[in-house]
């Protein structure tokens, strides 16, 4: 393998370290500091001239700080004469603002894409975008990797007696159907009406869940309101058990308490975002091998899609 350098922002350095171990390399040093007024300071402490570089930085909370740090790192690397700059953003913040859902609102996901390109990246790599069309917001290669490979294997290991896949809303049906097809399970849909941001009301179950072991699948879990309410309705409709598989554990506000004290039997997430250790009823799967293998293949001009063909 020709040489390249791997860098990490401050959002999830443990994840970046695991990716480095997968690739058999260390994460390169960069000084990341803040001035007393909160401004971010970055210094690349070794030469990257003529090198391909990969920066691992999910834009999770604190979202704006992590995004700004990523942009400043990109600028520092560009001014250090890096050959190519690849932004590896396991969790892409602002992805929920992907369209004009109301009058006079921004399309922030597009704005973030423009900022990243203007800063100087040549490629972006992410996992399970909230909306797949965000790939089209970039005028450079954008690889949206599938986290389902982690969860499908985990679901199989559970040896559930009467499993069925559930989408927590109409918008997630395509994702849920992918899981159902890979596992050979049937599919039901939770139909809900969203009242306002971060709050949702479960309305109805489309399909029969009597005696079923239900697996809710989604790209992210934020306050966990949707999942817990969905689990309540599913069990009211006769479900034997309800687990949820969500790629990105945003887990803001009351999320941990809702999961711990609600009827949801298990929440399975990945480590694209740092989470509390040993949180009650939460299982964390690691996605470092997906990112690591994608980086290896991109750098060697191999197919990325073939990672998910088996």
Coordinates of C-alpha atoms in Angstrom, one line a residue:
X1 CA 0.0 0.0 0.0
X2 CA 1.4 3.4 -0.9
X3 CA 1.7 5.8 2.0
X4 CA -1.0 8.1 3.3
X5 CA -1.7 9.8 6.6
X6 CA -4.6 9.5 9.0
X7 CA -5.7 12.4 11.2
X8 CA -8.4 12.8 13.8
X9 CA -10.3 15.7 15.1
X10 CA -11.3 15.9 18.8
X11 CA -14.9 14.5 18.3
X12 CA -14.1 10.8 18.4
X13 CA -10.4 10.1 18.7
X14 CA -10.9 6.5 20.1
X15 CA -12.8 5.6 16.9
X16 CA -10.0 7.1 14.8
X17 CA -7.4 5.1 16.8
X18 CA -9.4 1.8 16.1
X19 CA -9.4 2.7 12.4
X20 CA -5.6 3.3 12.5
X21 CA -5.1 -0.1 14.2
X22 CA -7.2 -1.8 11.5
X23 CA -5.0 -0.2 8.8
X24 CA -1.8 -1.0 10.7
X25 CA -0.8 2.7 11.2
X26 CA -0.9 5.4 13.9
X27 CA -3.0 8.5 13.8
X28 CA -0.8 11.4 12.8
X29 CA -0.2 14.2 15.3
X30 CA -2.0 17.5 15.1
X31 CA -2.2 20.2 17.8
X32 CA -5.9 21.0 18.5
X33 CA -6.5 23.8 20.9
X34 CA -8.8 26.7 21.8
X35 CA -8.1 30.3 22.5
X36 CA -9.6 31.8 25.7
X37 CA -12.5 33.2 23.7
X38 CA -13.3 29.7 22.2
X39 CA -11.7 30.1 18.8
X40 CA -10.2 26.9 17.5
X41 CA -6.5 26.6 16.8
X42 CA -5.0 23.8 14.6
X43 CA -1.4 23.0 13.8
X44 CA -0.3 20.0 11.7
X45 CA 3.0 18.9 13.4
X46 CA 4.5 16.9 10.5
X47 CA 4.9 17.2 6.8
X48 CA 2.0 16.2 4.6
X49 CA 3.4 17.6 1.3
X50 CA 2.4 15.4 -1.6
X51 CA 0.5 13.0 0.7
X52 CA -3.1 11.7 0.6
X53 CA -4.6 12.5 4.0
X54 CA -7.8 11.2 5.7
X55 CA -9.4 13.2 8.5
X56 CA -11.8 11.3 10.8
X57 CA -14.3 13.7 12.4
X58 CA -18.0 13.0 13.1
X59 CA -19.9 16.3 13.3
X60 CA -21.8 15.3 16.4
X61 CA -22.3 17.4 19.6
X62 CA -20.9 19.9 20.1
X63 CA -21.9 20.0 16.5
X64 CA -20.8 23.5 15.6
X65 CA -17.4 23.2 17.3
X66 CA -16.7 19.8 15.7
X67 CA -17.7 21.1 12.2
X68 CA -15.6 24.2 12.6
X69 CA -12.6 22.2 13.8
X70 CA -12.9 19.9 10.7
X71 CA -13.0 22.9 8.4
X72 CA -10.0 24.5 10.0
X73 CA -8.1 21.2 9.8
X74 CA -8.9 20.9 6.1
X75 CA -7.6 24.4 5.6
X76 CA -4.4 23.7 7.5
X77 CA -3.8 20.5 5.5
X78 CA -4.5 22.3 2.2
X79 CA -2.0 25.1 3.0
X80 CA 0.5 22.3 4.0
X81 CA 0.4 21.1 0.4
X82 CA -1.4 17.8 0.9
X83 CA -2.0 16.0 -2.3
X84 CA -5.6 15.1 -1.5
X85 CA -7.8 15.7 1.5
X86 CA -10.5 13.1 2.3
X87 CA -13.1 14.0 5.0
X88 CA -14.2 10.9 6.8
X89 CA -17.4 12.0 8.6
X90 CA -18.9 8.8 10.2
X91 CA -21.9 10.9 11.4
X92 CA -22.8 13.8 9.2
X93 CA -24.4 16.5 11.3
X94 CA -27.1 18.8 9.9
X95 CA -28.3 16.0 7.7
X96 CA -31.9 16.3 8.9
X97 CA -32.1 19.7 7.3
X98 CA -31.9 18.3 3.8
X99 CA -34.9 20.1 2.2
X100 CA -37.2 23.1 2.6
X101 CA -39.8 21.6 4.9
X102 CA -41.3 25.0 5.7
X103 CA -41.3 28.5 4.3
X104 CA -38.1 30.5 4.7
X105 CA -35.9 27.8 6.2
X106 CA -32.4 26.9 5.1
X107 CA -31.1 23.6 3.5
X108 CA -28.3 23.3 6.0
X109 CA -27.1 19.9 4.8
X110 CA -26.3 21.5 1.4
X111 CA -24.6 24.5 3.1
X112 CA -22.3 22.1 5.1
X113 CA -21.5 20.3 1.9
X114 CA -20.6 23.6 0.2
X115 CA -18.4 24.6 3.2
X116 CA -16.5 21.4 3.1
X117 CA -15.9 21.6 -0.6
X118 CA -14.8 25.3 -0.4
X119 CA -12.4 24.4 2.5
X120 CA -10.7 22.0 0.1
X121 CA -11.7 18.4 0.4
X122 CA -11.5 16.0 -2.5
X123 CA -13.8 13.3 -1.2
X124 CA -16.2 12.7 1.7
X125 CA -16.9 9.3 3.3
X126 CA -19.8 8.8 5.7
X127 CA -22.1 6.1 7.1
X128 CA -25.9 6.0 6.7
X129 CA -26.7 9.5 5.8
X130 CA -30.1 10.6 7.1
X131 CA -31.2 11.3 3.5
X132 CA -29.3 9.5 0.7
X133 CA -29.8 12.5 -1.6
X134 CA -27.3 14.5 0.4
X135 CA -24.7 12.6 -1.7
X136 CA -25.9 14.8 -4.6
X137 CA -25.2 18.0 -2.6
X138 CA -21.5 17.4 -3.3
X139 CA -19.7 17.9 -6.6
X140 CA -16.9 15.5 -5.5
X141 CA -17.0 11.8 -4.8
X142 CA -19.2 11.1 -1.7
X143 CA -19.3 7.5 -0.3
X144 CA -22.3 6.7 1.8
X145 CA -21.4 3.4 3.5
X146 CA -24.0 1.0 4.8
X147 CA -24.1 0.4 8.6
X148 CA -26.6 -2.4 8.1
X149 CA -23.7 -5.0 7.7
X150 CA -23.0 -4.6 11.4
X151 CA -26.6 -4.9 12.6
X152 CA -27.7 -7.7 10.3
X153 CA -24.9 -9.9 11.7
X154 CA -25.9 -9.0 15.3
X155 CA -29.6 -9.6 14.6
X156 CA -28.7 -13.1 13.3
X157 CA -26.7 -13.8 16.4
X158 CA -29.8 -13.2 18.6
X159 CA -31.6 -16.3 17.1
X160 CA -35.0 -14.7 17.6
X161 CA -37.9 -17.1 17.4
X162 CA -40.4 -15.0 15.5
X163 CA -38.6 -11.9 14.1
X164 CA -40.0 -9.1 12.0
X165 CA -38.5 -5.8 10.8
X166 CA -40.3 -2.5 11.6
X167 CA -39.8 1.0 10.1
X168 CA -40.4 3.7 12.7
X169 CA -42.0 5.9 10.1
X170 CA -43.0 6.1 6.5
X171 CA -39.7 7.8 5.5
X172 CA -37.6 4.9 6.7
X173 CA -39.4 2.2 4.8
X174 CA -36.7 1.8 2.1
X175 CA -34.0 1.3 4.8
X176 CA -36.2 -1.1 6.7
X177 CA -36.9 -3.1 3.5
X178 CA -33.2 -3.5 2.9
X179 CA -32.9 -5.1 6.3
X180 CA -35.9 -7.3 5.7
X181 CA -34.6 -8.5 2.4
X182 CA -31.1 -9.3 3.7
X183 CA -32.6 -11.2 6.7
X184 CA -35.6 -12.8 4.9
X185 CA -38.0 -11.2 7.4
X186 CA -41.4 -9.6 6.9
X187 CA -41.9 -5.9 7.3
X188 CA -44.3 -3.7 9.3
X189 CA -44.5 0.1 9.5
X190 CA -45.1 2.4 12.4
X191 CA -47.2 5.4 11.1
X192 CA -46.6 8.5 13.2
X193 CA -47.4 12.2 13.0
X194 CA -44.6 14.6 14.0
X195 CA -45.9 17.5 16.0
X196 CA -42.6 19.5 16.3
X197 CA -38.8 19.1 16.2
X198 CA -37.6 16.3 18.5
X199 CA -41.1 15.2 19.4
X200 CA -43.3 12.7 17.7
X201 CA -46.6 10.9 18.3
X202 CA -47.0 7.3 17.3
X203 CA -50.3 6.8 15.5
X204 CA -50.7 3.3 14.1
X205 CA -49.1 0.0 13.2
X206 CA -49.4 -1.1 9.6
X207 CA -49.1 -4.9 9.8
X208 CA -49.5 -7.6 12.4
X209 CA -47.0 -7.9 15.2
X210 CA -48.8 -10.4 17.4
X211 CA -46.3 -12.7 19.1
X212 CA -43.5 -11.2 17.0
X213 CA -39.9 -10.2 18.0
X214 CA -39.8 -6.8 16.5
X215 CA -36.6 -5.1 15.2
X216 CA -37.0 -1.3 14.6
X217 CA -34.4 0.0 12.3
X218 CA -33.4 3.6 11.7
X219 CA -30.3 5.7 10.8
X220 CA -30.2 7.5 14.1
X221 CA -31.7 7.8 17.6
X222 CA -31.8 11.3 19.1
X223 CA -34.0 11.9 22.1
X224 CA -35.4 8.3 21.7
X225 CA -39.0 9.6 21.9
X226 CA -40.0 7.9 18.6
X227 CA -38.4 4.6 19.5
X228 CA -39.9 4.4 23.0
X229 CA -43.4 5.4 21.9
X230 CA -43.1 3.0 19.0
X231 CA -42.1 0.2 21.3
X232 CA -45.1 0.9 23.6
X233 CA -47.5 0.7 20.7
X234 CA -45.9 -2.4 19.3
X235 CA -46.3 -4.2 22.6
X236 CA -49.8 -2.9 23.0
X237 CA -50.5 -4.6 19.6
X238 CA -49.1 -7.9 20.9
X239 CA -45.4 -7.8 20.1
X240 CA -43.4 -10.3 22.2
X241 CA -40.2 -8.1 22.3
X242 CA -39.0 -4.9 20.7
X243 CA -35.3 -4.1 20.0
X244 CA -34.1 -1.1 17.9
X245 CA -31.0 -0.9 15.7
X246 CA -29.9 2.7 14.9
X247 CA -26.6 3.4 13.3
X248 CA -25.9 6.8 15.0
X249 CA -26.5 7.2 18.8
X250 CA -27.0 10.9 19.0
X251 CA -28.8 10.3 22.4
X252 CA -29.5 13.9 23.4
X253 CA -31.6 15.2 26.3
X254 CA -33.6 12.5 28.0
X255 CA -32.6 9.7 25.6
X256 CA -30.6 7.6 28.1
X257 CA -33.4 7.7 30.7
X258 CA -36.1 7.0 28.2
X259 CA -34.3 3.9 27.0
X260 CA -33.4 2.7 30.5
X261 CA -36.9 3.2 31.9
X262 CA -39.0 2.5 28.8
X263 CA -40.5 -0.8 27.4
X264 CA -37.8 -1.0 24.6
X265 CA -35.9 -4.2 25.4
X266 CA -32.6 -3.2 23.7
X267 CA -31.1 -0.4 21.7
X268 CA -28.2 -1.3 19.4
X269 CA -26.1 1.5 18.0
X270 CA -22.6 1.9 16.5
X271 CA -19.7 3.9 17.8
X272 CA -19.7 6.6 15.1
X273 CA -20.6 9.0 18.0
X274 CA -19.1 8.6 21.5
X275 CA -21.6 7.4 24.1
X276 CA -21.8 6.7 27.8
X277 CA -20.1 3.5 28.9
X278 CA -22.3 0.6 30.0
X279 CA -25.5 2.5 29.6
X280 CA -28.5 0.4 30.6
X281 CA -30.1 -1.6 27.7
X282 CA -27.8 -0.1 25.1
X283 CA -25.4 -2.3 23.1
X284 CA -22.6 -0.6 21.1
X285 CA -21.2 -2.2 17.9
X286 CA -18.0 -0.9 16.4
X287 CA -17.9 0.4 12.9
X288 CA -14.2 0.9 12.6
X289 CA -13.7 -2.0 10.2
X290 CA -16.2 -0.5 7.7
X291 CA -14.4 2.9 7.7
X292 CA -11.0 1.3 7.7
X293 CA -11.7 -1.0 4.8
X294 CA -13.3 1.8 2.9
X295 CA -10.2 4.0 3.3
X296 CA -8.0 1.1 2.3
X297 CA -10.0 0.5 -0.9
X298 CA -10.3 4.1 -1.8
X299 CA -6.5 4.6 -1.4
X300 CA -5.8 1.5 -3.5
X301 CA -8.4 2.4 -6.2
X302 CA -10.5 -0.7 -5.4
X303 CA -14.3 -1.0 -5.3
X304 CA -15.9 0.2 -2.1
X305 CA -19.3 -1.2 -2.9
X306 CA -18.0 -4.8 -2.9
X307 CA -17.6 -4.5 0.9
X308 CA -21.4 -4.9 1.1
X309 CA -22.0 -7.4 -1.6
X310 CA -21.8 -10.5 0.6

